[in-house]
Tab-separated table of C-alpha atoms in Angstrom:
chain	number	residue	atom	x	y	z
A	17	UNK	CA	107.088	133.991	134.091
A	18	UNK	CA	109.109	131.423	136.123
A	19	UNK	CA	111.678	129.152	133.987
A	20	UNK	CA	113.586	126.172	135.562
A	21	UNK	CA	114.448	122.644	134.295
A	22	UNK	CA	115.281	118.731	135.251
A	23	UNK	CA	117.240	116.271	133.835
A	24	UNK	CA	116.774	112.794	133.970
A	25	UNK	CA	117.636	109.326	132.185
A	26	UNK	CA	115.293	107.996	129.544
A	27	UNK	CA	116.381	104.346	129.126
A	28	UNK	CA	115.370	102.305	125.824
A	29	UNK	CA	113.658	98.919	126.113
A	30	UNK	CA	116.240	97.520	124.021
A	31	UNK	CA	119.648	98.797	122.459
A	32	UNK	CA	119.260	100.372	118.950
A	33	UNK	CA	121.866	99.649	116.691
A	34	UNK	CA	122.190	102.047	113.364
A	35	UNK	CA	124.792	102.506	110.992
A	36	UNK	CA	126.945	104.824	113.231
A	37	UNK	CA	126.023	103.770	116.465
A	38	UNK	CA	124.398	101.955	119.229
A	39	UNK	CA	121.860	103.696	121.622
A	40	UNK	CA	120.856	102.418	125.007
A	41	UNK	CA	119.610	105.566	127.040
A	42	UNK	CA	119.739	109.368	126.529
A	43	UNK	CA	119.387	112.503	129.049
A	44	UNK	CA	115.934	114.181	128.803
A	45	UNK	CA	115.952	117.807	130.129
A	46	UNK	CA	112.156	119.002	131.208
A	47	UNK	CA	111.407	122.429	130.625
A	48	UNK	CA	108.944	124.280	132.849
A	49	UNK	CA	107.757	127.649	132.109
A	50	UNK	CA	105.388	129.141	135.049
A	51	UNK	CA	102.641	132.071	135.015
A	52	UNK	CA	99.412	132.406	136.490
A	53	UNK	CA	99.265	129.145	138.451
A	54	UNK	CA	99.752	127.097	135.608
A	55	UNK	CA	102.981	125.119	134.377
A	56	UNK	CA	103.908	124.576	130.756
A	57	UNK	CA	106.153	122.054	129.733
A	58	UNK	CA	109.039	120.814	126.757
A	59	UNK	CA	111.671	118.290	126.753
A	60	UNK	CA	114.906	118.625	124.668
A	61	UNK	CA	117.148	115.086	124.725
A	62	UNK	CA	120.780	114.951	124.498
A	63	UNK	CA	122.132	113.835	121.271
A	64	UNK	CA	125.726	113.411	120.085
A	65	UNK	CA	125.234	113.265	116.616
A	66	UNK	CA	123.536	117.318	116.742
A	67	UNK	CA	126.312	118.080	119.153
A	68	UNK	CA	124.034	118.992	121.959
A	69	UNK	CA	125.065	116.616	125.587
A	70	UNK	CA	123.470	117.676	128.470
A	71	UNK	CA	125.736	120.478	129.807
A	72	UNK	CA	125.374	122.213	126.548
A	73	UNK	CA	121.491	122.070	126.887
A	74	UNK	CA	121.645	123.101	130.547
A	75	UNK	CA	124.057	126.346	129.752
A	76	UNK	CA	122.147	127.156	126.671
A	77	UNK	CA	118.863	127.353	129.220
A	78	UNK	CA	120.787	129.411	132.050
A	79	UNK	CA	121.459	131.647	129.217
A	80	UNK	CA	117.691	132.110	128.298
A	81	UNK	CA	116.382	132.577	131.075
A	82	UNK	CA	117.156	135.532	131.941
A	83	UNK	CA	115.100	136.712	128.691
A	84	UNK	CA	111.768	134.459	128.947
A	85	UNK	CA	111.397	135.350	132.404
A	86	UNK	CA	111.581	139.432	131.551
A	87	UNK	CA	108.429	138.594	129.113
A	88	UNK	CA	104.981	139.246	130.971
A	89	UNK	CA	103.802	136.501	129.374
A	90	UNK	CA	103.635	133.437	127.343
A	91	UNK	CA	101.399	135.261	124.589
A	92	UNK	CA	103.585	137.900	124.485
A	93	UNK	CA	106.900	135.641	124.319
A	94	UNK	CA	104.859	133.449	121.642
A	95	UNK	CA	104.272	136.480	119.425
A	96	UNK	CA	107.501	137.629	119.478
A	97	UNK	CA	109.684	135.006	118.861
A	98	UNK	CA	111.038	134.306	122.037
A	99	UNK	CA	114.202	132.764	120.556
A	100	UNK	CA	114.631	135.872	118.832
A	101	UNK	CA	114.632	137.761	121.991
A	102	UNK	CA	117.166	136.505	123.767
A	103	UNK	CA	120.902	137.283	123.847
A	104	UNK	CA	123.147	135.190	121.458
A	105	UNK	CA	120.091	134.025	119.613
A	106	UNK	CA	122.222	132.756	116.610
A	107	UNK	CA	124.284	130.325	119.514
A	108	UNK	CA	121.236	128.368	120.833
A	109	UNK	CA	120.638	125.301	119.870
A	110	UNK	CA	117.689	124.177	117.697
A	111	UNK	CA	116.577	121.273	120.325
A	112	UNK	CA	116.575	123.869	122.972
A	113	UNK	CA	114.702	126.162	121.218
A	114	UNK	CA	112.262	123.311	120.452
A	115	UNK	CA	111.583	122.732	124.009
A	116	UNK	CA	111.272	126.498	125.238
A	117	UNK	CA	108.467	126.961	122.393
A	118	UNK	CA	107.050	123.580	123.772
A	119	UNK	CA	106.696	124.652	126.861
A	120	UNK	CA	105.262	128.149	125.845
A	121	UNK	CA	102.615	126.333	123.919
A	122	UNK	CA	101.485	123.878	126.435
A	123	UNK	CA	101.180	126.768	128.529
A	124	UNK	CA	99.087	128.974	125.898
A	125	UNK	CA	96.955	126.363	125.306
A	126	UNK	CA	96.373	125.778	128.685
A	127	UNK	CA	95.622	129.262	129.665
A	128	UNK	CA	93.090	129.471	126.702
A	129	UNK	CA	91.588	125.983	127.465
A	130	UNK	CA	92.179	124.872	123.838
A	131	UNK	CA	94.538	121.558	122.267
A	132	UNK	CA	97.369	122.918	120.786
A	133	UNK	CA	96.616	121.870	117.335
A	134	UNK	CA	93.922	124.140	117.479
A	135	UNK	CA	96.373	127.057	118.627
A	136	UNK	CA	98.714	125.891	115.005
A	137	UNK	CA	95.627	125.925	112.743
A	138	UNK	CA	93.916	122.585	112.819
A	139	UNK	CA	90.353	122.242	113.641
A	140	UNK	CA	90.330	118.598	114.112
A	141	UNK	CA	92.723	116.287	116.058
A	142	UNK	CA	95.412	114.910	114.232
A	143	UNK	CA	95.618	111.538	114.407
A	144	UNK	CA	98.171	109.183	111.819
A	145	UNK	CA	100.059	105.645	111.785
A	146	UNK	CA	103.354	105.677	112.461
A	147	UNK	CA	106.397	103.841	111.329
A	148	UNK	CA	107.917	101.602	113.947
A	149	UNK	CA	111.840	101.063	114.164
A	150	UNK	CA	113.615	97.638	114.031
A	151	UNK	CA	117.366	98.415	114.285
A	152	UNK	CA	120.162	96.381	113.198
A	153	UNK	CA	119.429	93.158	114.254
A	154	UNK	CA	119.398	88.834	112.732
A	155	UNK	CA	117.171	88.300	110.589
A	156	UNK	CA	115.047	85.969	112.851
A	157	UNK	CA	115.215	88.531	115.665
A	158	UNK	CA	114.046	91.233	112.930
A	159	UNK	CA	111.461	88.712	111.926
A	160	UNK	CA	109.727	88.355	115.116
A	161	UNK	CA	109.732	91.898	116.217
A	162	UNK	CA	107.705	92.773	112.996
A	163	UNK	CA	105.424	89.837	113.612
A	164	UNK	CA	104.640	91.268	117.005
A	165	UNK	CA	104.206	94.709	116.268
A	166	UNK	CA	102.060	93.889	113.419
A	167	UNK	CA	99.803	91.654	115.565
A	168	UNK	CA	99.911	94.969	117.589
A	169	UNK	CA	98.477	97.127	114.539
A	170	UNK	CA	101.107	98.475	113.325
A	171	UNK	CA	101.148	99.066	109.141
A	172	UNK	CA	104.302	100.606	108.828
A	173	UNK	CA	107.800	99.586	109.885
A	174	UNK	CA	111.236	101.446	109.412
A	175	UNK	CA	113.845	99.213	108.904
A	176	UNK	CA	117.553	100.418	109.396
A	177	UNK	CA	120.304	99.483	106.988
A	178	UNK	CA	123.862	100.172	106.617
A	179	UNK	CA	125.369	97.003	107.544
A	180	UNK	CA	128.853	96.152	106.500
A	181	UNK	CA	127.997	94.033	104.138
A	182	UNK	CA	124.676	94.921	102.114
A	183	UNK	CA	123.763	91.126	101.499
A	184	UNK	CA	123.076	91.388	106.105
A	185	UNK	CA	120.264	94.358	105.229
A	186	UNK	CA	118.422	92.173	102.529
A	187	UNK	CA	118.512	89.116	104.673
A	188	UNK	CA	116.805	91.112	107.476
A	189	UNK	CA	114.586	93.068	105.127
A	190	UNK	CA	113.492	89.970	103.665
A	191	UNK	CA	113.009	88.691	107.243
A	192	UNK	CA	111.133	91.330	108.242
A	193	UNK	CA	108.650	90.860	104.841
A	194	UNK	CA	107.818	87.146	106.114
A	195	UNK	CA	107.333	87.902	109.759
A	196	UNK	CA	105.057	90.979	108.751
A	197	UNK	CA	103.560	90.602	105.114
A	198	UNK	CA	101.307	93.245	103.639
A	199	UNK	CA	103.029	95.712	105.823
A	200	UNK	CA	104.504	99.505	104.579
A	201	UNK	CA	108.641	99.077	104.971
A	202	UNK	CA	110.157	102.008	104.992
A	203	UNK	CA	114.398	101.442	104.971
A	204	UNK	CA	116.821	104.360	106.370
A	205	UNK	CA	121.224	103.725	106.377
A	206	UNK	CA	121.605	106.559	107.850
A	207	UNK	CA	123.816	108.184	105.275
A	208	UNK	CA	125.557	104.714	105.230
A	209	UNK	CA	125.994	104.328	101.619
A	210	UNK	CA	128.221	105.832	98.860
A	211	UNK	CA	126.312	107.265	95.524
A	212	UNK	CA	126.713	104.276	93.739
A	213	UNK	CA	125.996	101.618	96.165
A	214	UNK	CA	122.655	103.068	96.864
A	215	UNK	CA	121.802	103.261	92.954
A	216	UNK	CA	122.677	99.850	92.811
A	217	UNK	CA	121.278	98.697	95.882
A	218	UNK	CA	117.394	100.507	96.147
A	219	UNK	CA	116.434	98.331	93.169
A	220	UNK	CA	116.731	95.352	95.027
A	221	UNK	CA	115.272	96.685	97.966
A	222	UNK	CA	112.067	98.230	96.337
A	223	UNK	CA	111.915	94.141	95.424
A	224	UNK	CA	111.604	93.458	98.592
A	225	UNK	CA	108.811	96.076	98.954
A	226	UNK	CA	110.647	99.060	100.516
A	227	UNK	CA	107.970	102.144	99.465
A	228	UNK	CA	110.482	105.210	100.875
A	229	UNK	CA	114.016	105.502	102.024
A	230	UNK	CA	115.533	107.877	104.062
A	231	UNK	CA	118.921	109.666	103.635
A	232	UNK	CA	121.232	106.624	101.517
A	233	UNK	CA	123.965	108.298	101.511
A	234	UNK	CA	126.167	110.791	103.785
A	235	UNK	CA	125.364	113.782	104.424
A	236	UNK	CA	127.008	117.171	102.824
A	237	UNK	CA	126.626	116.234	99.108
A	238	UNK	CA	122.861	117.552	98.073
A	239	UNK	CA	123.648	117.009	94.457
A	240	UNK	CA	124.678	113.627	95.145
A	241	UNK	CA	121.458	113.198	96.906
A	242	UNK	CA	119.645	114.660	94.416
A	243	UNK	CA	121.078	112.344	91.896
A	244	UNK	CA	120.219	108.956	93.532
A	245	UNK	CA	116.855	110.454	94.283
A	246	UNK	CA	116.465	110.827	90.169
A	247	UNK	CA	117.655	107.539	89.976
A	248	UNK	CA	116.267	105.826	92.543
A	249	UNK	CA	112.763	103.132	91.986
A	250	UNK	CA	111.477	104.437	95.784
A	251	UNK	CA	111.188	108.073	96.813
A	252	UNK	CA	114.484	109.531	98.766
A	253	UNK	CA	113.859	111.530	101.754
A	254	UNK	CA	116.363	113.720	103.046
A	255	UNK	CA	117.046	113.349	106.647
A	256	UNK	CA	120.193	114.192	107.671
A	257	UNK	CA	121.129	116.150	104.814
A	258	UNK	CA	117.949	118.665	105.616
A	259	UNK	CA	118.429	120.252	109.000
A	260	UNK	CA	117.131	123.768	108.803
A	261	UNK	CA	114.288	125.438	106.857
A	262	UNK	CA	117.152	126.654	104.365
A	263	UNK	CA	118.510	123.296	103.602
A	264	UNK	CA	114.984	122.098	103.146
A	265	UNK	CA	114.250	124.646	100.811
A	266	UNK	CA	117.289	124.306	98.582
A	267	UNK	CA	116.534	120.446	98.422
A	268	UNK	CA	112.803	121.326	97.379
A	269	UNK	CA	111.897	120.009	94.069
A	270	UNK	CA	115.309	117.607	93.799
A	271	UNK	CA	114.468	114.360	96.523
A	272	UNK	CA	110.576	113.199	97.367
A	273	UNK	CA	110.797	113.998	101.016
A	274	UNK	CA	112.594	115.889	103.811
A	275	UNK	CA	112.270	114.597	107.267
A	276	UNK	CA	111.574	117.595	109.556
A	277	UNK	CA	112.876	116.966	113.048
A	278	UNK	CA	111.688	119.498	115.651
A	279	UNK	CA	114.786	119.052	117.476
A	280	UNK	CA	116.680	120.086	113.986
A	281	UNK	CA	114.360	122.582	112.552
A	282	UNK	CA	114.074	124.704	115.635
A	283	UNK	CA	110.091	123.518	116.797
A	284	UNK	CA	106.637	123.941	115.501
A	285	UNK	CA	106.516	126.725	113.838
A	286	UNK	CA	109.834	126.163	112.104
A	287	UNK	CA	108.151	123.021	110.702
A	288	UNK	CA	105.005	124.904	109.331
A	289	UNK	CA	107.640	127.055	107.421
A	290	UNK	CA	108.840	124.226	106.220
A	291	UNK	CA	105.672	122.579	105.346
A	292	UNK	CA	104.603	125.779	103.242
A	293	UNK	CA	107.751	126.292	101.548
A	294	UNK	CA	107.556	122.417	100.147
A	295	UNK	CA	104.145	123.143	98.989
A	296	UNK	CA	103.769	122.390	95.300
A	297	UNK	CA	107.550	121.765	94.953
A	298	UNK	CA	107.079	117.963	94.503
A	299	UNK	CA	108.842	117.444	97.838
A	300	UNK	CA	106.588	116.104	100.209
A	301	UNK	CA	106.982	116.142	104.549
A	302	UNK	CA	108.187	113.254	106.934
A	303	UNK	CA	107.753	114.399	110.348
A	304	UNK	CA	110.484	112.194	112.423
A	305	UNK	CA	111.705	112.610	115.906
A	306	UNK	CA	114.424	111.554	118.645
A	307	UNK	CA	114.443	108.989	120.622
A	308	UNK	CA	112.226	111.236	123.868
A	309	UNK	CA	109.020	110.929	126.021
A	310	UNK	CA	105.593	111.390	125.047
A	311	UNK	CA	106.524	115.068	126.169
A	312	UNK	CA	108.740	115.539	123.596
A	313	UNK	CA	106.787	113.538	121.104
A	314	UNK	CA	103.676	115.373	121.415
A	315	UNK	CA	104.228	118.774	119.759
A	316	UNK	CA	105.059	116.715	116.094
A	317	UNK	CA	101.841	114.507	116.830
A	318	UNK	CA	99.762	118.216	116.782
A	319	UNK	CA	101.435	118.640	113.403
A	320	UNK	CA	100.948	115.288	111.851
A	321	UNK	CA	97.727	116.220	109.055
A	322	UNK	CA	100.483	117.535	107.315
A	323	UNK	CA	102.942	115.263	106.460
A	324	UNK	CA	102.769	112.157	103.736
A	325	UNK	CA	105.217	110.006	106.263
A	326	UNK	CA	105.213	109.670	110.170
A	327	UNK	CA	107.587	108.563	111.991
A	328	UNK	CA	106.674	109.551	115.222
A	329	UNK	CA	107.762	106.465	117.387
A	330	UNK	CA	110.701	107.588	119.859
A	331	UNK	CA	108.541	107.302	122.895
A	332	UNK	CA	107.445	103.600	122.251
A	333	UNK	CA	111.346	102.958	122.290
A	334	UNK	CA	111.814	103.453	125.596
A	335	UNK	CA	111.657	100.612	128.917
A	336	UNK	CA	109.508	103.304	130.768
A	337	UNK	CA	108.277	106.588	129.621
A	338	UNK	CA	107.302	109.187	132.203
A	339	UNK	CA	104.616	111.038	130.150
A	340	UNK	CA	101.358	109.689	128.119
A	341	UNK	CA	98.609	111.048	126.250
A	342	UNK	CA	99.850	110.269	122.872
A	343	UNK	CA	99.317	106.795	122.346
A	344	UNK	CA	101.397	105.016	119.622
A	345	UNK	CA	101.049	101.603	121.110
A	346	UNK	CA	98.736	100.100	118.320
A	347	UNK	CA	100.527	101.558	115.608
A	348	UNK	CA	98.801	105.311	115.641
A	349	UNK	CA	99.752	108.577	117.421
A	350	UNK	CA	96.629	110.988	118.169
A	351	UNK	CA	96.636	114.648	119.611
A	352	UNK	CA	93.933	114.648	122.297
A	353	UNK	CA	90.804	116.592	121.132
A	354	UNK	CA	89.729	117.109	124.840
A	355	UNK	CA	93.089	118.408	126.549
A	356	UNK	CA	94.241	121.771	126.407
A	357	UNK	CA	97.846	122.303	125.507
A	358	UNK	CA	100.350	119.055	124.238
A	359	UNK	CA	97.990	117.362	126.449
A	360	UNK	CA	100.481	114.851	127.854
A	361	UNK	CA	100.566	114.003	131.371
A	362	UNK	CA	102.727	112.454	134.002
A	363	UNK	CA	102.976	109.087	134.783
A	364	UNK	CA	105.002	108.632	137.421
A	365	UNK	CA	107.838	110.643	138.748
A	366	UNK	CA	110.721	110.079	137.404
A	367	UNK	CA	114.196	110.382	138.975
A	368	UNK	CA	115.278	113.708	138.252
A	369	UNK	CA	118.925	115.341	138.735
């Protein structure tokens, strides 16, 4: 097997404003994985907030290499782990390891001429609405983007909070509820909150028809989190707080939902532990993502029959994605049923560096 990489700029339509920062364009790093004449492929973003900027992605791949291209081939380094097999596994980053087993099952399923929902246990296509984001924006600005992407067919729209002063968040929630009524709102801080503002503050929200919110309060306190989620008139769904299949299964049972990030978790199959261990605990799945291409979207759409929330929109953020093939622009991502592997496909070609 033959492993090399590019890295190029995704750039977002429009800044994104959360509580902790504003977002105009990330590095994408494309993972190709070679054998037999075919090419398998994986994206891993940069991201400051996981600690993982470009070089770091880039030296954690010259480090693998070595390893994945020793494997005969991408059944064997499927079976075995790859990640496992390679020198300083416990050093590698989660995104990385994301994209390698991307790419190894784009390839798979391209070798076997099978989707590669089929190769993770689902007979048919998955196919599932998912939330939209409106950042941190006026009310009337906030308004009018959730009248449009309604009009586009969109039922469910995430809404980020954590303003310095609550009172902004209910004026654009509210905003958002008159521009797009009879729509799901889902509202995330992004850890913005202190235990008792967001007991105080989710009643008032779940007024204004919020039906889930993700991570109120900062991360590193579970029991805190677990708290407001007892308290709380809207399910809580751990985010930030529930990076890796053991913080996922110690917040089992104590918040509604943890939002399984491939880029956190460590990739697919990471999130199918995940998914198992949560079965029958009470705590349901949110599949979420990273601002990425359809590339790096795709391997979460393949998984998205399980989960009770998707938000699965980081490729509809962008001013031009390079990759298709996994929809999203009238409010619902689908796995193709007819293409073998993520089943995404070039656009254009990008400028690569």
């Amino acid at each position: 097997m033959r492993l090399t990489w590019h890295t190029t700029e995704l750039e977002l339509a429009e800044p994104l404003r959360i509580s902790r920062s504003v977002m105009a364009r990330r590095d994408a790093v494309w993972i190709a994985i070679e054998h037999g004449g075919l090419t398998g492929w994986g994206e891993v973003v940069s991201s400051d907030y996981l600690g993982l900027p470009t070089a770091r992605i880039v030296r954690h791949l010259t480090t693998a290499r070595p390893a994945v291209e020793h494997l005969p081939d991408p059944e064997t380094a499927w079976d075995e782990h790859v990640a496992e097999t390679l020198p300083d596994f416990s050093q590698l980053s989660a995104g990385v390891l994301a994209g390698l087993e991307a790419a190894l099952l784009d390839l798979i399923g391209k070798r076997a001429g099978r989707p590669a929902h089929q190769l993770l246990g689902a007979h048919t296509a998955p196919a599932a609405q998912t939330a939209r984001t409106i950042g941190i924006v006026a009310p009337l600005q906030a308004a009018a983007q959730a009248a449009r992407l309604a009009l586009n067919g969109f039922t469910v729209l995430k809404i980020k909070a954590g303003s310095p002063h609550p009172a902004e968040d209910l004026a654009r929630l509210s905003a958002v509820q008159v521009g797009a009524p009879g729509v799901s709102l889902l509202l995330d801080p992004n850890g913005a909150w202190t235990e008792r503002q967001a007991i105080d503050l989710l009643p008032r929200f779940a007024d204004l028809g919020v039906t889930a919110v993700e991570q109120p309060i900062a991360p590193g306190s579970p029991d805190a989190l677990a708290r407001v989620a007892k308290e709380s008139p809207v399910p809580v769904i751990a985010d930030e707080d529930a990076v890796s299949y053991e913080d996922a299964v110690a917040l089992a049972g104590r918040v509604h939902g943890v939002n399984v990030k491939l880029a956190k978790c460590g990739g697919v199959r990471a999130a199918l532990r995940i998914h198992e261990a949560l079965r029958g605990s009470g705590t349901d799945l949110m599949l979420g993502c990273l601002t990425a291409s359809s590339l790096g979207i795709a391997p979460a759409v393949h998984l998205a029959d399980r989960a009770r929330w998707v938000d699965l929109d980081g490729h509809l953020l962008l001013a031009d994605d390079p990759w298709t093939g996994i929809g999203g622009t009238d409010g619902t991502v689908r796995a193709a049923a007819d293409r073998a592997g993520l089943g995404v496909r070039r656009t254009h070609m990008a400028v690569v560096r």
